[in-house]
Short mmCIF file of C-alpha atoms in Angstrom, two decimals:
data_model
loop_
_atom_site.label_atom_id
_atom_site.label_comp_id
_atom_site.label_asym_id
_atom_site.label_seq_id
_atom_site.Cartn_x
_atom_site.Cartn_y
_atom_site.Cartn_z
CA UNK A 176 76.18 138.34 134.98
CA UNK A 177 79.02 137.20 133.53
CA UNK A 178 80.23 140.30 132.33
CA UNK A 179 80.45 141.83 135.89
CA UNK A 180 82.03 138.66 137.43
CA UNK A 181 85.28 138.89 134.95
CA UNK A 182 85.09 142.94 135.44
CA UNK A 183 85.56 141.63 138.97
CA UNK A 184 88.27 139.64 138.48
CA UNK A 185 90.46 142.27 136.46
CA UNK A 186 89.65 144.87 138.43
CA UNK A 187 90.95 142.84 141.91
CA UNK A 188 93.96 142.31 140.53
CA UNK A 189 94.58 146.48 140.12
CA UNK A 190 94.88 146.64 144.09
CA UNK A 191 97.95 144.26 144.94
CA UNK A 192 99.67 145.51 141.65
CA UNK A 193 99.14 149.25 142.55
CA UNK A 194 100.47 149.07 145.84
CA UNK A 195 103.62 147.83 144.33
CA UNK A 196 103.59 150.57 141.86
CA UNK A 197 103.07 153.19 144.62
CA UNK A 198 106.75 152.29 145.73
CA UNK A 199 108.03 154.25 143.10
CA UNK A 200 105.36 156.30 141.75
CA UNK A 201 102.91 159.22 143.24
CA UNK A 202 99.55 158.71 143.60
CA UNK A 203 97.89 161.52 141.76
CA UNK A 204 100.56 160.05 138.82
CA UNK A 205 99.59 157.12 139.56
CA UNK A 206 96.18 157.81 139.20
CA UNK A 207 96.72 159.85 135.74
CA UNK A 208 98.54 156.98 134.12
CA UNK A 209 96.32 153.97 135.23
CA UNK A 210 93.15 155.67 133.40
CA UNK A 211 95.36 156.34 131.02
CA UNK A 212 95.86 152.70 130.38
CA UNK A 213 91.93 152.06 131.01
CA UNK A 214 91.80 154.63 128.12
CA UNK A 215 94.59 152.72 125.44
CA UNK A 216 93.00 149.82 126.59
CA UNK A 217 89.16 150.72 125.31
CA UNK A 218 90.23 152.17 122.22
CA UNK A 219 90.03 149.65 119.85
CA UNK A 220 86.51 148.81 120.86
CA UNK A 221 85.44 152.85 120.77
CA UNK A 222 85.01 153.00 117.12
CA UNK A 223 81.81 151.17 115.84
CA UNK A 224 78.23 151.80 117.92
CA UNK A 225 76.86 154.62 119.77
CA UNK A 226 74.06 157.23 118.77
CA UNK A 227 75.01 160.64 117.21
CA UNK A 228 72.39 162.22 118.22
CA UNK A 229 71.90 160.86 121.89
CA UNK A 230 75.88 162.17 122.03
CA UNK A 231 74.24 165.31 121.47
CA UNK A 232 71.77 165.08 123.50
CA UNK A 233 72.81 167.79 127.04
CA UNK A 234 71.43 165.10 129.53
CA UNK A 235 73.74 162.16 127.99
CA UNK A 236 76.77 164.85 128.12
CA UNK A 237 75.80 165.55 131.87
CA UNK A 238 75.93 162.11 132.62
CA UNK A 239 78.99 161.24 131.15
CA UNK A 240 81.13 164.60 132.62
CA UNK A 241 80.00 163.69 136.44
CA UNK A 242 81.16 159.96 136.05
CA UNK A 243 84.54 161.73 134.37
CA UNK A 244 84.56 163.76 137.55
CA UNK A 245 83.73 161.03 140.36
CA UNK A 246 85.23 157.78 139.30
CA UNK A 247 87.85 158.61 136.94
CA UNK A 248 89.25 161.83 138.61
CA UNK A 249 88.75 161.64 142.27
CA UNK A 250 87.69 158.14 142.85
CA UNK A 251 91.44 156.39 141.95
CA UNK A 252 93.41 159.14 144.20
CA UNK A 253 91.22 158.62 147.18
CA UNK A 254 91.63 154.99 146.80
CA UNK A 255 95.89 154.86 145.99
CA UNK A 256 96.37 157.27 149.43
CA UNK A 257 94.31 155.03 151.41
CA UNK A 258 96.17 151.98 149.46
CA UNK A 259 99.70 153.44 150.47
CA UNK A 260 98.30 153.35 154.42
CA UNK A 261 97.50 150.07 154.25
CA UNK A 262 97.90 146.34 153.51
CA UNK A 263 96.78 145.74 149.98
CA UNK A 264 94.42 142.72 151.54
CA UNK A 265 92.69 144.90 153.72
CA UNK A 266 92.06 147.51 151.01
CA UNK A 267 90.62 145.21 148.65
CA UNK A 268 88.36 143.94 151.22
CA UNK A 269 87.06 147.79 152.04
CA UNK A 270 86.47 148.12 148.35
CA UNK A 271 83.05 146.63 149.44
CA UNK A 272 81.78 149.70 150.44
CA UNK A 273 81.15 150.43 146.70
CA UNK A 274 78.47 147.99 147.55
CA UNK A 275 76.65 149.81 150.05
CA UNK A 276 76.95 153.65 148.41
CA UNK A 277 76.00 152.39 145.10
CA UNK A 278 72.96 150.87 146.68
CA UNK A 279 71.83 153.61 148.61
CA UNK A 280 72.53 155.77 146.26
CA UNK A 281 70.56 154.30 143.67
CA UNK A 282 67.77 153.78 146.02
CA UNK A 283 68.00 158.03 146.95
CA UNK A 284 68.24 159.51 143.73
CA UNK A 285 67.99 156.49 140.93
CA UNK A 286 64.40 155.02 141.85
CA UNK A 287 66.11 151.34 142.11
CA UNK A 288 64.17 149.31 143.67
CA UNK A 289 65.86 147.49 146.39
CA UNK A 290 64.25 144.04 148.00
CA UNK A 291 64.83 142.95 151.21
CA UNK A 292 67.49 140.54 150.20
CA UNK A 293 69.25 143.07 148.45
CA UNK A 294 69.15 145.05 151.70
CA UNK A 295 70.44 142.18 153.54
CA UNK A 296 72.87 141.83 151.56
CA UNK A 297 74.27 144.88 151.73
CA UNK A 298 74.01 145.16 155.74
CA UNK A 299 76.24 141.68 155.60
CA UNK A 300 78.91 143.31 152.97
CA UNK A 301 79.21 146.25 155.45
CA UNK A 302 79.42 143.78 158.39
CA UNK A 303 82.24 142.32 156.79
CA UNK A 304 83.87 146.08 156.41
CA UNK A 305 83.29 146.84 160.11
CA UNK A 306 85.08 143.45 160.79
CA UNK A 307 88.11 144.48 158.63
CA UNK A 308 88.06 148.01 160.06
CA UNK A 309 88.75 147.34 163.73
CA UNK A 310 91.56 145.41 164.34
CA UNK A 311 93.72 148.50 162.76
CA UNK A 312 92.88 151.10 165.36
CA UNK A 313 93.08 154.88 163.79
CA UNK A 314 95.98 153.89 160.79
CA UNK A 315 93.00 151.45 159.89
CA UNK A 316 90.14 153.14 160.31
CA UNK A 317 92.33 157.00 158.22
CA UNK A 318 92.55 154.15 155.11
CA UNK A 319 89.50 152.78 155.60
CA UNK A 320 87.63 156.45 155.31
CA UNK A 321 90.03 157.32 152.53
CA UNK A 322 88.95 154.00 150.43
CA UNK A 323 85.20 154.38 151.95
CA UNK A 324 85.49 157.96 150.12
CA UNK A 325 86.29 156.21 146.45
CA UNK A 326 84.04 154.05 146.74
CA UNK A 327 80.86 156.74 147.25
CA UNK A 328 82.51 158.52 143.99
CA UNK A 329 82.55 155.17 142.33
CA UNK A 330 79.20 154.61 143.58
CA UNK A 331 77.93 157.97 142.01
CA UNK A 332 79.46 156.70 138.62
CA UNK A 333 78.13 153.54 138.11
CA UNK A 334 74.94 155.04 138.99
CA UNK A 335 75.52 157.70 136.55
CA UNK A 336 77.22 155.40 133.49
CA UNK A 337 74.39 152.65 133.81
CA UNK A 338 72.17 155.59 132.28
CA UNK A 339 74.07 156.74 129.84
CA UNK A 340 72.79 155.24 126.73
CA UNK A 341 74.30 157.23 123.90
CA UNK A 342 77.67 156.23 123.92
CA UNK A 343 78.87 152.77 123.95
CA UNK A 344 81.08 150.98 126.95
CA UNK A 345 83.77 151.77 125.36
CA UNK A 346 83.49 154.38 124.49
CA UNK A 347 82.86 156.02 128.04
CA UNK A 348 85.90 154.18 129.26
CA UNK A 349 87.46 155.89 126.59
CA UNK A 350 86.35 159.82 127.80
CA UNK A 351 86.56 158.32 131.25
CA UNK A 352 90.42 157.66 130.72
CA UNK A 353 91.73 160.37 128.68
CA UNK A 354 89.78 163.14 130.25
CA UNK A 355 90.71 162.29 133.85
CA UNK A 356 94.15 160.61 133.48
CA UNK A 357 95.55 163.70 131.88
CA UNK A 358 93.85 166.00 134.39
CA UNK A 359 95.33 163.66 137.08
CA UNK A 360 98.84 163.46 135.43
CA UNK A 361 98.59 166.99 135.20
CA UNK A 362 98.28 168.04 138.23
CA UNK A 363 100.73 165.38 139.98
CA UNK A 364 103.57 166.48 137.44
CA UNK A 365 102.40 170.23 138.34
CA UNK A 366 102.82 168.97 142.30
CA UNK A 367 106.37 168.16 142.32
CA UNK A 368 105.55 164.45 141.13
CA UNK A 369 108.69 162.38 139.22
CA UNK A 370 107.53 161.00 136.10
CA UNK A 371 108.22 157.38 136.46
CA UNK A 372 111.24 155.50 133.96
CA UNK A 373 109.75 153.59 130.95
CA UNK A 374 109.58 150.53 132.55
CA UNK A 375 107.08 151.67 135.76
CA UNK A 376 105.18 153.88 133.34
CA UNK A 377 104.79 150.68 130.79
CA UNK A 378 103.74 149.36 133.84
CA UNK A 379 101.01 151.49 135.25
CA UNK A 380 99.75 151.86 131.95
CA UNK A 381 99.41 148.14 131.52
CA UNK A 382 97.20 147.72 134.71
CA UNK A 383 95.51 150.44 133.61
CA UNK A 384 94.37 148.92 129.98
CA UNK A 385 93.89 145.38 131.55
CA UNK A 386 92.27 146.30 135.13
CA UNK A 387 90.75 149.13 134.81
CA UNK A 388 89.64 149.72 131.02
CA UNK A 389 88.96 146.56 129.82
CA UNK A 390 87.16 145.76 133.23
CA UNK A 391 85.31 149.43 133.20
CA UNK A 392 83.83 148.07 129.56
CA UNK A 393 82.78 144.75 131.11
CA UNK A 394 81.40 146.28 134.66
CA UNK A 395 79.32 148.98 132.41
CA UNK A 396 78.26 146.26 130.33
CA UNK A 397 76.82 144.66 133.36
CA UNK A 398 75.39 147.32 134.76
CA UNK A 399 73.17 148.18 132.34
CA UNK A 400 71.73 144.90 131.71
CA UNK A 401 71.41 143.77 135.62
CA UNK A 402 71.40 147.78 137.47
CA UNK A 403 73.89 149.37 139.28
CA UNK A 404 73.32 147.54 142.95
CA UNK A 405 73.12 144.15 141.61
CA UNK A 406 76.18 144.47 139.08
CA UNK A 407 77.83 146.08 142.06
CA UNK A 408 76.96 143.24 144.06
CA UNK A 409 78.56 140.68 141.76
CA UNK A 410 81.38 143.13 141.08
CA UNK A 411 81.78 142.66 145.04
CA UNK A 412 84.02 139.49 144.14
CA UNK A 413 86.54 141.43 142.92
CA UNK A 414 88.10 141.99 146.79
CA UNK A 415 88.61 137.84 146.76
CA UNK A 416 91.06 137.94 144.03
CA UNK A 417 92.93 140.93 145.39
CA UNK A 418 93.29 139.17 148.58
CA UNK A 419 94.33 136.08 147.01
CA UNK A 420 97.20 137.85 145.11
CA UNK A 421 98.66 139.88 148.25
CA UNK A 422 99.00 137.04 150.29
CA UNK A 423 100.61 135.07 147.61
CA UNK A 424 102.56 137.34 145.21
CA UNK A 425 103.06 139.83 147.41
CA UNK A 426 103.74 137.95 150.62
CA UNK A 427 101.03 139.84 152.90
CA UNK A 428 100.42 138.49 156.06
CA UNK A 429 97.36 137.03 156.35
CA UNK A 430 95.33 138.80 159.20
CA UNK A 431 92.35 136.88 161.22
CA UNK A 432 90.15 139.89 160.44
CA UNK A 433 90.62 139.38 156.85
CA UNK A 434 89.70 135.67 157.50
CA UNK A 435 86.47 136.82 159.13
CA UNK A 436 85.24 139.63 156.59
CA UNK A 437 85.14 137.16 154.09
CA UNK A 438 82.07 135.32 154.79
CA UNK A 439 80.02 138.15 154.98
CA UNK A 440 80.89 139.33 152.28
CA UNK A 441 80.25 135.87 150.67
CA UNK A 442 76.91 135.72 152.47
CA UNK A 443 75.60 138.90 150.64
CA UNK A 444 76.35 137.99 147.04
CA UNK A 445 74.61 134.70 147.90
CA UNK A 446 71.45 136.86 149.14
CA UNK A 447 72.17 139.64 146.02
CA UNK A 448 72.01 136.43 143.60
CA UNK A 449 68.84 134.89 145.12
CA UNK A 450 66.70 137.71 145.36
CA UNK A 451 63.63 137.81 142.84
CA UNK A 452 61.56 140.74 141.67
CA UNK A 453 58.79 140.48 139.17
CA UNK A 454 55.15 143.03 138.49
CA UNK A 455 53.19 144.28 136.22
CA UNK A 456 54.63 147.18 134.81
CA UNK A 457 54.60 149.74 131.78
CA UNK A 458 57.10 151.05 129.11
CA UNK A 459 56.79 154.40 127.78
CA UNK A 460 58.36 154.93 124.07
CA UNK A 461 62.25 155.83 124.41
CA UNK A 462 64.76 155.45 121.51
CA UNK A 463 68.52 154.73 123.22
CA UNK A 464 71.74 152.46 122.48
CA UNK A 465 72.93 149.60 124.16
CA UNK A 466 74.25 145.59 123.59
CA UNK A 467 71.03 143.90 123.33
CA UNK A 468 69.54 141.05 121.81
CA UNK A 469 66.13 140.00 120.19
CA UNK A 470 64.47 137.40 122.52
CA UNK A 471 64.49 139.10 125.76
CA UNK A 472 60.30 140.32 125.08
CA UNK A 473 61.97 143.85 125.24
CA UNK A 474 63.22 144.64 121.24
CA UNK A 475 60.62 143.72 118.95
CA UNK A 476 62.70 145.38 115.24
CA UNK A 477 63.43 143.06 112.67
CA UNK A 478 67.14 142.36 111.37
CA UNK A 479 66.41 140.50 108.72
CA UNK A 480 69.14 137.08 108.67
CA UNK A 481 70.05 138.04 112.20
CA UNK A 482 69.24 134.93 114.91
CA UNK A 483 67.55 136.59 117.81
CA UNK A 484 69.72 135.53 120.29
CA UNK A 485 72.78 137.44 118.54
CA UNK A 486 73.79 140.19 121.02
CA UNK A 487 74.44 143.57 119.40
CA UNK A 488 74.45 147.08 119.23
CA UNK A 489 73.12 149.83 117.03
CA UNK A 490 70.36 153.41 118.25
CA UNK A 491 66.82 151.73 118.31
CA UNK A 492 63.67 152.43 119.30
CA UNK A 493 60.91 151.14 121.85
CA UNK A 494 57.03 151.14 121.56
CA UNK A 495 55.03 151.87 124.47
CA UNK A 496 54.61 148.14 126.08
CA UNK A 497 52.78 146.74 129.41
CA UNK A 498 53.27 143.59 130.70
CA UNK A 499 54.80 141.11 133.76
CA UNK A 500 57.63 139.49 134.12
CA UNK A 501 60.61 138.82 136.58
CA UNK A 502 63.11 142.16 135.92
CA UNK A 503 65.86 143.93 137.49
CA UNK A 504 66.29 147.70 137.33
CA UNK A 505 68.68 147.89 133.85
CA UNK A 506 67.75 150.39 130.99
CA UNK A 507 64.30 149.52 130.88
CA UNK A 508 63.50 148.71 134.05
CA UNK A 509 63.72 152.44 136.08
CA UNK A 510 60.01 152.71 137.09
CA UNK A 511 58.97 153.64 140.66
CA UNK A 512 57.39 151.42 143.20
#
């Protein structure tokens, strides 16, 4: 949980600075450099963990290229033309809608089980878009589709990285960054795009490594052990710090709808947090990698000298296991209902 809270936090503060840096700089550019950053930024973590053979393994590589293609390619350019349309407030409110098409579509194609609260809580985090939404008239509602269309690609990729299990965080935010910055750089240069001076492009990159890399490690992090909806959920607070740091560093002015989203979107974390889900259910035998630790009932091998509630990570295996207990849908956790 608290993994996806401070991805949250890092990641809200990407909005307000990236409307500044759309002044001077493109957005496809844009784009390009700030998963550029998220790329320098995971680096040093991408060495050490991960599974050779998973790596190898056609599903995992599947996985991995479709979350290149959705959140780090087309996601971030959807979301900087609908950021240069309007306030950066009111665009880090609609990033809530990552809420609602990461929900449904885990639900469609993910078998994530969603509760009632969860649904609630979603309806209320749309409410609070709707809210937003109005008050702008067409300019709004043009920005509000273009940031509504990032977040379904972002909601296809945390879907798709909370299953990939043979490469570490990092080391997806790694592929993530190179692969789709340079194909996004690429292509704005190729466009008629300036390259920014040193100083914006030290910039952009600097977002990028701080908001969006180190926060991509944390939010995948979180995904994994809590499920794409509810790490989505908590990721939801992201929008608070965003709006926090556009009225105040940036001066915004602060709008009455913005006032009024804000308890609905409040209203469905609390809902998100509250909501409890336990059966009786089975594990088949699956061998994967992932942070874990050795007094959850769920990894049962021996590190000898190791106190079980060290987190780490290293390829292991699981033996066929039924039993009951409250769960959410992470990496063991994908059964039908």
């Amino acid at each position: 949980m608290l993994a996806s809270l401070a991805a949250a936090l890092l990641f809200g503060a990407s909005t307000p600075l990236a409307k500044a840096l759309l002044s001077s700089i493109a957005p496809l550019t844009l784009a390009g450099l700030l998963y550029l950053g998220a790329a320098i930024g995971a680096l040093p973590f991408a060495f050490r963990g991960g599974s050779g053979e998973l790596r190898r393994d056609p599903r995992q590589r599947r996985l991995l290229g479709f979350a290149v293609i959705f959140g780090g390619g087309i996601a971030p350019v959807l979301l900087l033309l609908g950021l240069r349309a309007a306030p950066a407030a009111s665009v880090s409110l609609w990033l809530n809608t990552e809420v609602i098409a990461t929900a449904l579509l885990a639900w469609t194609f993910f078998h994530e089980h969603l509760d009632r609260r969860t649904v609630l809580a979603g309806g209320l985090v749309l409410a609070g878009g709707i809210i937003l939404a109005a008050p702008e008239g067409a300019a709004g509602w043009k920005a509000g589709a273009l940031v509504a269309g990032a977040c379904v690609c972002w909601g296809m990729d945390n879907n798709l990285t909370a299953l990939v299990s043979g490469f570490t965080p990092a080391q997806t935010t790694v592929a993530k960054g190179l692969i789709a910055g340079t194909v996004n750089l690429a292509l704005g240069l190729s466009l008629g795009q300036h390259f920014p001076g040193a100083a914006r492009a030290g910039a952009a990159l600097g977002v990028g490594a701080v908001s969006y890399g180190l926060s991509i490690m944390l939010y995948i992090f979180g995904a994994q052990q809590l499920g794409a909806t509810r790490s989505q959920l908590l990721f939801a607070t992201s929008p608070f710090l965003g709006v926090i740091l556009a009225w105040t560093l940036f001066h915004e002015r602060v709008q009455p709808a913005q006032l009024a989203s804000a308890p609905c979107i409040a209203a469905g974390i609390y809902f998100m947090l509250t909501a409890r889900h336990g059966h009786g259910h089975a594990h088949e035998a699956m061998t994967h990698t992932h942070s874990h630790r050795h007094d959850d009932g769920h990894h049962t091998h021996v590190h000898p000298g190791l106190p079980a509630w060290v987190r780490h990570t290293h390829p292991h295996e699981h033996e066929p296991m039924v039993h009951d207990h409250p769960h959410v849908p992470d990496l063991h956790h994908r059964h039908s209902h």
